[in-house]
C-alpha cells in the first residue's frame, strides 16, 4: 500500500460505499445437520421475524438492504404471499432480494426436479420456477437464483445426457418468462445430496446451461460448492471474462459444503476472489454482481454470526481494494514474482479495521457493529418473545 494516507482513505471510502451484501432469510432460522438440530430461543421462525432480524443487521451495518427469500420457507402460499412481504418491506425498511425456488423438498423430487425422467414431474418443477419468477416480478426483485439437488447416486442408474437436454429445455422456458430486467442465476454444486453425479456440478456446466438458456442467465458461485483446493478466483476470472458472473453465495468450508462463516477458515481466498472483482470492475466488468451470504449458523447465535459475516466481508473487500493495481500490473508484466506477491499479500496483511470503523462513523453507524449488537438487548428480547415457538418450528430442511 504505497498510497498517501488521504489517498488510502479516499480509496477505502469509495470501496465501502460501493459494497452491499444480501443476507439470507434462512440464516436467522433454526438449522442443523442431518444428525440433529440445536434450537436457539432467539431464532426466527416466521417471515416477519426474519425481516425484523434482517432490518436490525442493516441498522447496525448499513450495508444489507435486502434479504434473500426461499419460496417454500418464506412464501408457502406462493404469489398470494406477495402483499404480505410488501407490507413487511414497508414496516422494516429492508427489501426482498433474490428469490430462491425450492426444487428439493417435495417427495416427488426423489429422482430429480427439472431433470426428472417423468415429464409430469418436470412440468411441475418448471411451473414452480415460473411461479417464483412471478413472485419476483410482484416484489420487483431482479434475481431468481436456482439451485437443484438433482443427480443420481449410482452409476448407470440415469441417462446423464437425457437429463442435460431436459434441463436445457426447462431453463429456456424459465428464461423466456423473465422480465427484461430480471436474471436467472444458475448455481452449481459438485455433490450432496447426490453422490454419484450431480446435474449441475460445476461452473462449466452452469456456464453452458446459462448460454443455452439465454442472455439473462448467468452463473452463481457458492464458495462452499467446490472441491478442496479448487482455485475459485480463477473460476471468477473466467466468469468475469465471459460476462457470465451473476453472483455469489458466500460462506466458508473446510471439508465440503460446511456453510461456515465467510473467511473463518481461509480469509485469503475471499481476498483473492475480491481482487479479481476489483480488477474486473476497474475494467468495466462485473458491474451487476449480486453479493449474497448463504450460511447456516448451527452453533453461533444467528444475529451475531450474520453481523460478524457482514463485517468480515467488508474488511476483505477493503483489503483487496487497497492493492495498488497499477503497480501490480507493472510487476506482472516484468515477471517480478516476489515484488508482485509482496504487494498483493501486503494488502492482505493491512489492518483495515480502523478504516472500516472510520467509514461507519462517517455514515452515522456504530463503529463496531458486533459490539453494538452485544451491547443492545435485541437478542435477549427476541429470545423472550420467540422462545416458546422457535423450538417447534423450522423452515430449513
Ligand atoms: C444448497 O446447498 C444451497 O447452497 C442452495 O443455495 C440452497 O438454496 C441453499 O443452500 C439453502 O439450502
Ligand atoms: Mn448456495
Tab-separated table of C-alpha atoms and ligand atoms in Angstrom:
chain	number	residue	atom	x	y	z
A	1	UNK	CA	0.000	0.000	0.000
A	2	UNK	CA	2.153	2.855	-1.285
A	3	UNK	CA	-0.640	5.447	-1.354
A	4	UNK	CA	-0.652	8.513	0.913
A	5	UNK	CA	-2.951	8.411	3.939
A	6	UNK	CA	-5.559	10.691	2.364
A	7	UNK	CA	-5.490	8.682	-0.873
A	8	UNK	CA	-5.976	5.500	1.158
A	9	UNK	CA	-8.950	6.993	2.991
A	10	UNK	CA	-10.483	8.124	-0.308
A	11	UNK	CA	-9.966	4.659	-1.794
A	12	UNK	CA	-11.451	2.990	1.271
A	13	UNK	CA	-14.485	5.276	1.224
A	14	UNK	CA	-15.079	4.589	-2.446
A	15	UNK	CA	-14.695	0.829	-1.957
A	16	UNK	CA	-17.027	0.632	1.050
A	17	UNK	CA	-19.618	2.957	-0.489
A	18	UNK	CA	-19.833	0.537	-3.425
A	19	UNK	CA	-20.255	-2.650	-1.406
A	20	UNK	CA	-23.537	-4.102	-0.208
A	21	UNK	CA	-24.238	-7.708	0.678
A	22	UNK	CA	-27.514	-9.620	0.836
A	23	UNK	CA	-28.411	-11.747	3.839
A	24	UNK	CA	-30.460	-14.947	3.592
A	25	UNK	CA	-33.733	-15.288	5.477
A	26	UNK	CA	-32.728	-18.858	6.353
A	27	UNK	CA	-29.619	-17.602	8.191
A	28	UNK	CA	-31.921	-16.477	11.027
A	29	UNK	CA	-33.831	-19.752	11.338
A	30	UNK	CA	-33.056	-22.839	13.399
A	31	UNK	CA	-30.821	-25.133	11.401
A	32	UNK	CA	-28.715	-28.187	11.957
A	33	UNK	CA	-27.082	-31.132	10.320
A	34	UNK	CA	-28.637	-34.445	9.351
A	35	UNK	CA	-27.686	-35.631	12.832
A	36	UNK	CA	-29.816	-33.139	14.647
A	37	UNK	CA	-30.723	-29.597	15.290
A	38	UNK	CA	-29.774	-27.370	18.235
A	39	UNK	CA	-32.575	-24.969	18.847
A	40	UNK	CA	-31.938	-21.311	19.708
A	41	UNK	CA	-34.589	-19.363	21.580
A	42	UNK	CA	-33.923	-16.192	19.559
A	43	UNK	CA	-34.087	-17.889	16.160
A	44	UNK	CA	-36.683	-16.570	13.724
A	45	UNK	CA	-39.481	-18.899	12.768
A	46	UNK	CA	-41.739	-16.594	10.764
A	47	UNK	CA	-41.023	-14.377	7.804
A	48	UNK	CA	-41.876	-11.372	9.950
A	49	UNK	CA	-39.189	-12.343	12.469
A	50	UNK	CA	-36.705	-12.844	9.633
A	51	UNK	CA	-37.456	-9.354	8.312
A	52	UNK	CA	-37.078	-7.928	11.816
A	53	UNK	CA	-33.658	-9.590	12.185
A	54	UNK	CA	-32.542	-8.504	8.712
A	55	UNK	CA	-33.580	-4.927	9.496
A	56	UNK	CA	-31.576	-4.977	12.720
A	57	UNK	CA	-28.481	-6.209	10.860
A	58	UNK	CA	-28.982	-3.407	8.331
A	59	UNK	CA	-29.404	-0.867	11.126
A	60	UNK	CA	-26.099	-1.975	12.634
A	61	UNK	CA	-24.041	-2.342	9.437
A	62	UNK	CA	-25.765	-0.096	6.866
A	63	UNK	CA	-24.869	-2.442	4.008
A	64	UNK	CA	-27.570	-5.147	3.991
A	65	UNK	CA	-30.660	-3.526	2.473
A	66	UNK	CA	-32.029	-6.774	1.005
A	67	UNK	CA	-32.905	-10.226	2.257
A	68	UNK	CA	-32.916	-13.334	0.046
A	69	UNK	CA	-36.122	-15.356	0.285
A	70	UNK	CA	-36.680	-19.093	-0.197
A	71	UNK	CA	-40.127	-19.579	-1.731
A	72	UNK	CA	-41.307	-22.643	0.141
A	73	UNK	CA	-39.982	-21.487	3.501
A	74	UNK	CA	-40.936	-17.815	3.263
A	75	UNK	CA	-43.865	-17.665	0.847
A	76	UNK	CA	-45.618	-21.008	1.373
A	77	UNK	CA	-48.729	-19.689	-0.396
A	78	UNK	CA	-46.724	-18.536	-3.387
A	79	UNK	CA	-47.829	-15.388	-5.183
A	80	UNK	CA	-50.655	-14.911	-2.637
A	81	UNK	CA	-47.996	-14.049	-0.046
A	82	UNK	CA	-46.561	-11.165	-2.091
A	83	UNK	CA	-48.741	-8.427	-0.479
A	84	UNK	CA	-47.684	-9.613	2.975
A	85	UNK	CA	-43.999	-9.450	2.006
A	86	UNK	CA	-44.558	-5.950	0.616
A	87	UNK	CA	-46.040	-4.892	3.950
A	88	UNK	CA	-43.025	-6.306	5.766
A	89	UNK	CA	-40.733	-4.375	3.435
A	90	UNK	CA	-42.568	-1.165	4.360
A	91	UNK	CA	-42.624	-1.964	8.044
A	92	UNK	CA	-38.963	-2.958	8.399
A	93	UNK	CA	-37.236	-0.900	5.706
A	94	UNK	CA	-35.434	-3.788	4.068
A	95	UNK	CA	-36.409	-5.234	0.688
A	96	UNK	CA	-36.824	-8.728	-0.675
A	97	UNK	CA	-33.729	-9.739	-2.635
A	98	UNK	CA	-33.060	-12.844	-4.685
A	99	UNK	CA	-35.971	-15.257	-4.929
A	100	UNK	CA	-34.961	-18.897	-4.453
A	101	UNK	CA	-37.313	-21.527	-5.876
A	102	UNK	CA	-37.361	-24.743	-3.864
A	103	UNK	CA	-36.921	-27.796	-6.072
A	104	UNK	CA	-35.583	-30.190	-3.476
A	105	UNK	CA	-38.069	-30.797	-0.704
A	106	UNK	CA	-41.195	-32.238	-2.314
A	107	UNK	CA	-41.480	-36.032	-2.177
A	108	UNK	CA	-41.917	-36.182	-5.935
A	109	UNK	CA	-38.403	-34.796	-6.416
A	110	UNK	CA	-36.835	-38.003	-5.132
A	111	UNK	CA	-35.364	-38.682	-8.584
A	112	UNK	CA	-34.961	-35.067	-9.603
A	113	UNK	CA	-36.941	-31.949	-10.437
A	114	UNK	CA	-36.114	-30.274	-13.766
A	115	UNK	CA	-34.137	-33.411	-14.716
A	116	UNK	CA	-36.655	-35.995	-13.510
A	117	UNK	CA	-37.331	-38.784	-16.075
A	118	UNK	CA	-41.069	-38.154	-15.550
A	119	UNK	CA	-42.366	-35.441	-17.890
A	120	UNK	CA	-45.186	-34.664	-15.434
A	121	UNK	CA	-42.766	-34.055	-12.569
A	122	UNK	CA	-40.520	-31.928	-14.779
A	123	UNK	CA	-43.565	-29.883	-15.756
A	124	UNK	CA	-44.484	-29.402	-12.109
A	125	UNK	CA	-40.950	-28.264	-11.334
A	126	UNK	CA	-40.936	-25.827	-14.268
A	127	UNK	CA	-44.242	-24.426	-13.040
A	128	UNK	CA	-42.703	-23.763	-9.628
A	129	UNK	CA	-39.827	-21.884	-11.279
A	130	UNK	CA	-42.295	-19.843	-13.362
A	131	UNK	CA	-44.339	-19.096	-10.229
A	132	UNK	CA	-41.141	-17.995	-8.493
A	133	UNK	CA	-40.381	-15.647	-11.380
A	134	UNK	CA	-43.884	-14.172	-10.995
A	135	UNK	CA	-43.263	-13.713	-7.267
A	136	UNK	CA	-40.016	-11.921	-8.125
A	137	UNK	CA	-41.866	-9.698	-10.590
A	138	UNK	CA	-44.531	-8.935	-7.972
A	139	UNK	CA	-41.849	-7.898	-5.488
A	140	UNK	CA	-39.684	-6.069	-8.023
A	141	UNK	CA	-36.791	-8.494	-7.484
A	142	UNK	CA	-34.127	-8.714	-10.158
A	143	UNK	CA	-32.688	-12.165	-9.446
A	144	UNK	CA	-34.095	-15.677	-9.373
A	145	UNK	CA	-31.385	-17.949	-8.006
A	146	UNK	CA	-31.781	-21.546	-8.927
A	147	UNK	CA	-30.163	-24.463	-7.196
A	148	UNK	CA	-31.137	-28.060	-7.970
A	149	UNK	CA	-30.463	-31.099	-5.829
A	150	UNK	CA	-30.857	-33.200	-8.989
A	151	UNK	CA	-28.469	-36.030	-9.656
A	152	UNK	CA	-28.066	-39.755	-9.077
A	153	UNK	CA	-26.345	-41.983	-6.577
A	154	UNK	CA	-25.359	-44.976	-8.684
A	155	UNK	CA	-23.518	-45.386	-11.996
A	156	UNK	CA	-25.777	-46.384	-14.864
A	157	UNK	CA	-28.957	-45.601	-12.971
A	158	UNK	CA	-29.750	-42.454	-15.011
A	159	UNK	CA	-29.072	-41.165	-18.522
A	160	UNK	CA	-26.810	-38.194	-17.896
A	161	UNK	CA	-27.355	-36.850	-21.427
A	162	UNK	CA	-31.140	-37.108	-21.383
A	163	UNK	CA	-31.084	-35.056	-18.218
A	164	UNK	CA	-28.903	-32.373	-19.830
A	165	UNK	CA	-31.500	-31.994	-22.594
A	166	UNK	CA	-34.410	-31.756	-20.142
A	167	UNK	CA	-32.519	-29.173	-18.140
A	168	UNK	CA	-31.774	-27.043	-21.200
A	169	UNK	CA	-35.461	-27.107	-22.183
A	170	UNK	CA	-36.593	-26.135	-18.688
A	171	UNK	CA	-34.095	-23.304	-18.347
A	172	UNK	CA	-35.018	-21.916	-21.763
A	173	UNK	CA	-38.683	-21.894	-20.726
A	174	UNK	CA	-37.800	-20.133	-17.478
A	175	UNK	CA	-35.612	-17.614	-19.290
A	176	UNK	CA	-38.431	-16.818	-21.726
A	177	UNK	CA	-40.691	-15.740	-18.899
A	178	UNK	CA	-38.202	-13.302	-17.303
A	179	UNK	CA	-38.942	-9.587	-17.434
A	180	UNK	CA	-36.314	-7.605	-19.340
A	181	UNK	CA	-34.567	-6.507	-16.120
A	182	UNK	CA	-34.563	-9.905	-14.416
A	183	UNK	CA	-31.814	-12.526	-14.289
A	184	UNK	CA	-31.740	-16.265	-13.829
A	185	UNK	CA	-28.727	-17.242	-11.708
A	186	UNK	CA	-27.675	-20.866	-12.093
A	187	UNK	CA	-25.893	-22.289	-9.044
A	188	UNK	CA	-23.643	-25.352	-9.207
A	189	UNK	CA	-22.525	-27.838	-6.601
A	190	UNK	CA	-20.303	-30.905	-7.095
A	191	UNK	CA	-22.126	-33.292	-4.759
A	192	UNK	CA	-24.669	-33.581	-1.941
A	193	UNK	CA	-27.376	-34.703	-1.855
A	194	UNK	CA	-26.453	-36.702	-4.984
A	195	UNK	CA	-23.240	-38.656	-4.566
A	196	UNK	CA	-22.542	-40.157	-7.983
A	197	UNK	CA	-23.471	-37.449	-10.459
A	198	UNK	CA	-24.991	-34.022	-9.922
A	199	UNK	CA	-26.768	-32.492	-12.912
A	200	UNK	CA	-25.166	-29.050	-12.440
A	201	UNK	CA	-21.867	-29.992	-10.874
A	202	UNK	CA	-19.500	-27.164	-11.733
A	203	UNK	CA	-19.065	-23.697	-13.245
A	204	UNK	CA	-18.527	-25.120	-16.728
A	205	UNK	CA	-21.903	-26.836	-16.688
A	206	UNK	CA	-23.572	-23.736	-15.236
A	207	UNK	CA	-21.940	-21.608	-17.943
A	208	UNK	CA	-23.035	-23.868	-20.782
A	209	UNK	CA	-26.566	-24.024	-19.393
A	210	UNK	CA	-26.687	-20.250	-18.962
A	211	UNK	CA	-25.558	-19.772	-22.543
A	212	UNK	CA	-28.201	-22.246	-23.739
A	213	UNK	CA	-30.929	-20.552	-21.683
A	214	UNK	CA	-30.366	-17.010	-22.956
A	215	UNK	CA	-28.590	-13.702	-22.309
A	216	UNK	CA	-30.288	-13.028	-18.958
A	217	UNK	CA	-28.966	-16.254	-17.445
A	218	UNK	CA	-25.695	-16.159	-15.521
A	219	UNK	CA	-23.707	-18.266	-13.081
A	220	UNK	CA	-23.980	-18.185	-9.296
A	221	UNK	CA	-20.795	-19.125	-7.430
A	222	UNK	CA	-21.375	-20.556	-3.950
A	223	UNK	CA	-17.919	-20.560	-2.379
A	224	UNK	CA	-18.752	-23.750	-0.457
A	225	UNK	CA	-19.572	-25.664	-3.626
A	226	UNK	CA	-16.086	-26.646	-4.739
A	227	UNK	CA	-13.684	-29.481	-4.189
A	228	UNK	CA	-10.896	-28.876	-1.709
A	229	UNK	CA	-8.039	-26.842	-3.181
A	230	UNK	CA	-10.010	-25.733	-6.245
A	231	UNK	CA	-8.857	-22.302	-7.454
A	232	UNK	CA	-12.100	-20.324	-7.080
A	233	UNK	CA	-10.576	-16.966	-8.046
A	234	UNK	CA	-9.580	-18.455	-11.388
A	235	UNK	CA	-13.198	-19.514	-11.930
A	236	UNK	CA	-14.245	-15.976	-11.012
A	237	UNK	CA	-11.738	-14.537	-13.501
A	238	UNK	CA	-13.127	-16.769	-16.252
A	239	UNK	CA	-16.706	-15.837	-15.463
A	240	UNK	CA	-15.807	-12.142	-15.499
A	241	UNK	CA	-14.028	-12.622	-18.802
A	242	UNK	CA	-17.030	-14.348	-20.382
A	243	UNK	CA	-19.637	-12.000	-18.896
A	244	UNK	CA	-21.259	-14.853	-17.010
A	245	UNK	CA	-20.610	-13.889	-13.385
A	246	UNK	CA	-24.060	-13.263	-11.911
A	247	UNK	CA	-23.456	-13.506	-8.193
A	248	UNK	CA	-22.102	-15.226	-5.123
A	249	UNK	CA	-23.279	-17.216	-2.180
A	250	UNK	CA	-20.553	-16.565	0.376
A	251	UNK	CA	-19.613	-18.918	3.184
A	252	UNK	CA	-16.506	-20.850	4.153
A	253	UNK	CA	-15.659	-24.519	4.158
A	254	UNK	CA	-13.019	-26.905	5.412
A	255	UNK	CA	-14.283	-30.211	4.011
A	256	UNK	CA	-17.450	-29.984	1.909
A	257	UNK	CA	-20.422	-27.606	1.858
A	258	UNK	CA	-19.836	-26.764	5.510
A	259	UNK	CA	-21.724	-23.431	5.488
A	260	UNK	CA	-19.232	-21.893	7.917
A	261	UNK	CA	-18.785	-18.142	8.424
A	262	UNK	CA	-17.183	-16.347	5.489
A	263	UNK	CA	-13.435	-16.008	5.989
A	264	UNK	CA	-13.353	-18.162	9.112
A	265	UNK	CA	-11.181	-20.885	7.554
A	266	UNK	CA	-9.479	-19.205	4.589
A	267	UNK	CA	-9.878	-15.410	4.508
A	268	UNK	CA	-7.078	-15.178	1.903
A	269	UNK	CA	-9.298	-16.997	-0.584
A	270	UNK	CA	-12.079	-14.421	-0.311
A	271	UNK	CA	-9.450	-11.677	-0.602
A	272	UNK	CA	-8.176	-13.307	-3.814
A	273	UNK	CA	-11.727	-13.519	-5.200
A	274	UNK	CA	-12.336	-9.856	-4.315
A	275	UNK	CA	-9.095	-8.848	-6.029
A	276	UNK	CA	-10.316	-10.395	-9.292
A	277	UNK	CA	-13.564	-8.470	-8.914
A	278	UNK	CA	-11.872	-5.129	-8.165
A	279	UNK	CA	-9.660	-5.703	-11.175
A	280	UNK	CA	-12.694	-6.584	-13.310
A	281	UNK	CA	-14.670	-3.564	-12.080
A	282	UNK	CA	-11.765	-1.252	-12.917
A	283	UNK	CA	-12.108	-2.546	-16.479
A	284	UNK	CA	-15.904	-2.203	-16.544
A	285	UNK	CA	-16.607	-5.910	-15.957
A	286	UNK	CA	-18.888	-7.447	-13.324
A	287	UNK	CA	-20.931	-4.357	-12.525
A	288	UNK	CA	-24.138	-6.258	-11.698
A	289	UNK	CA	-22.717	-8.941	-9.407
A	290	UNK	CA	-25.042	-9.949	-6.552
A	291	UNK	CA	-23.089	-10.460	-3.321
A	292	UNK	CA	-25.083	-12.769	-1.103
A	293	UNK	CA	-24.429	-14.795	2.017
A	294	UNK	CA	-25.534	-18.431	2.184
A	295	UNK	CA	-24.693	-19.772	5.613
A	296	UNK	CA	-26.155	-21.956	8.255
A	297	UNK	CA	-25.377	-20.833	11.783
A	298	UNK	CA	-25.918	-24.021	13.711
A	299	UNK	CA	-23.914	-23.233	16.831
A	300	UNK	CA	-23.295	-19.481	16.717
A	301	UNK	CA	-26.069	-17.045	17.553
A	302	UNK	CA	-27.821	-16.157	14.295
A	303	UNK	CA	-27.611	-12.382	14.721
A	304	UNK	CA	-24.010	-12.407	15.912
A	305	UNK	CA	-22.949	-14.712	13.089
A	306	UNK	CA	-24.663	-12.576	10.469
A	307	UNK	CA	-23.173	-9.309	11.715
A	308	UNK	CA	-19.743	-10.948	12.022
A	309	UNK	CA	-20.033	-12.190	8.428
A	310	UNK	CA	-21.022	-8.810	7.021
A	311	UNK	CA	-18.166	-7.057	8.840
A	312	UNK	CA	-15.666	-9.691	7.663
A	313	UNK	CA	-16.878	-9.338	4.076
A	314	UNK	CA	-16.378	-5.565	4.255
A	315	UNK	CA	-12.870	-5.965	5.675
A	316	UNK	CA	-11.777	-8.437	2.990
A	317	UNK	CA	-13.374	-6.321	0.262
A	318	UNK	CA	-11.477	-3.310	1.579
A	319	UNK	CA	-8.146	-5.128	1.840
A	320	UNK	CA	-8.426	-6.221	-1.792
A	321	UNK	CA	-9.380	-2.670	-2.841
A	322	UNK	CA	-6.122	-1.377	-1.365
A	323	UNK	CA	-3.915	-3.343	-3.758
A	324	UNK	CA	-2.044	-0.867	-5.952
A	325	UNK	CA	-3.248	-2.457	-9.191
A	326	UNK	CA	-1.232	-0.198	-11.478
A	327	UNK	CA	1.995	-1.134	-9.737
A	328	UNK	CA	0.922	-4.774	-9.663
A	329	UNK	CA	0.424	-4.726	-13.429
A	330	UNK	CA	3.990	-3.440	-13.837
A	331	UNK	CA	5.369	-6.263	-11.696
A	332	UNK	CA	3.227	-8.818	-13.521
A	333	UNK	CA	4.399	-7.589	-16.910
A	334	UNK	CA	8.047	-7.742	-15.923
A	335	UNK	CA	7.510	-11.104	-14.191
A	336	UNK	CA	8.885	-9.743	-10.919
A	337	UNK	CA	7.288	-12.536	-8.947
A	338	UNK	CA	8.392	-11.629	-5.443
A	339	UNK	CA	7.601	-7.921	-5.784
A	340	UNK	CA	4.147	-8.750	-7.172
A	341	UNK	CA	3.450	-11.245	-4.418
A	342	UNK	CA	4.675	-8.908	-1.680
A	343	UNK	CA	2.481	-6.089	-2.979
A	344	UNK	CA	-0.519	-8.432	-3.164
A	345	UNK	CA	-0.183	-10.068	0.216
A	346	UNK	CA	0.917	-6.774	1.776
A	347	UNK	CA	-2.619	-5.511	1.190
A	348	UNK	CA	-3.983	-8.679	2.762
A	349	UNK	CA	-1.962	-8.133	5.916
A	350	UNK	CA	-3.021	-4.487	6.264
A	351	UNK	CA	-5.220	-3.937	9.304
A	352	UNK	CA	-8.194	-2.219	7.671
A	353	UNK	CA	-10.389	-2.256	10.763
A	354	UNK	CA	-9.662	1.408	11.648
A	355	UNK	CA	-10.563	2.427	8.074
A	356	UNK	CA	-13.818	0.461	8.219
A	357	UNK	CA	-14.649	1.912	11.649
A	358	UNK	CA	-13.989	5.465	10.379
A	359	UNK	CA	-16.241	4.829	7.364
A	360	UNK	CA	-19.041	3.629	9.658
A	361	UNK	CA	-18.703	6.598	11.979
A	362	UNK	CA	-18.816	8.949	8.980
A	363	UNK	CA	-22.073	7.245	7.942
A	364	UNK	CA	-23.665	7.503	11.389
A	365	UNK	CA	-23.278	3.758	12.013
A	366	UNK	CA	-21.819	2.016	15.058
A	367	UNK	CA	-18.020	1.806	14.609
A	368	UNK	CA	-18.129	-1.799	15.818
A	369	UNK	CA	-21.467	-3.381	14.800
A	370	UNK	CA	-20.819	-6.617	16.673
A	371	UNK	CA	-20.069	-4.772	19.909
A	372	UNK	CA	-23.186	-2.657	19.340
A	373	UNK	CA	-25.295	-5.787	18.904
A	374	UNK	CA	-23.875	-7.262	22.091
A	375	UNK	CA	-24.448	-4.031	23.989
A	376	UNK	CA	-28.083	-3.990	22.891
A	377	UNK	CA	-30.716	-6.337	24.237
A	378	UNK	CA	-32.049	-7.269	20.773
A	379	UNK	CA	-31.204	-10.975	21.022
A	380	UNK	CA	-32.458	-11.294	24.618
A	381	UNK	CA	-35.747	-9.618	23.733
A	382	UNK	CA	-36.160	-11.855	20.687
A	383	UNK	CA	-35.446	-14.924	22.809
A	384	UNK	CA	-38.137	-13.892	25.318
A	385	UNK	CA	-40.782	-13.363	22.664
A	386	UNK	CA	-39.845	-16.246	20.374
A	387	UNK	CA	-38.534	-18.819	22.825
A	388	UNK	CA	-41.599	-20.974	23.143
A	389	UNK	CA	-42.228	-21.127	19.397
A	390	UNK	CA	-38.768	-21.418	17.906
A	391	UNK	CA	-38.217	-24.900	19.266
A	392	UNK	CA	-41.269	-26.203	17.470
A	393	UNK	CA	-40.944	-24.627	14.033
A	394	UNK	CA	-38.252	-24.840	11.417
A	395	UNK	CA	-38.026	-23.556	7.898
A	396	UNK	CA	-34.897	-25.443	6.960
A	397	UNK	CA	-34.585	-28.975	5.689
B	1	LIG	C1	-27.511	-25.670	-1.466
B	1	LIG	O1	-26.502	-26.258	-0.735
B	1	LIG	C2	-27.570	-24.161	-1.266
B	1	LIG	O2	-26.289	-23.611	-1.381
B	1	LIG	C3	-28.529	-23.504	-2.208
B	1	LIG	O3	-28.152	-22.189	-2.486
B	1	LIG	C4	-29.781	-23.515	-1.412
B	1	LIG	O4	-30.766	-22.668	-1.898
B	1	LIG	C5	-29.228	-23.078	-0.065
B	1	LIG	O5	-28.034	-23.850	0.020
B	1	LIG	C6	-30.104	-23.281	1.121
B	1	LIG	O6	-30.306	-24.649	1.375
B	2	LIG	MN1	-25.962	-21.597	-2.098
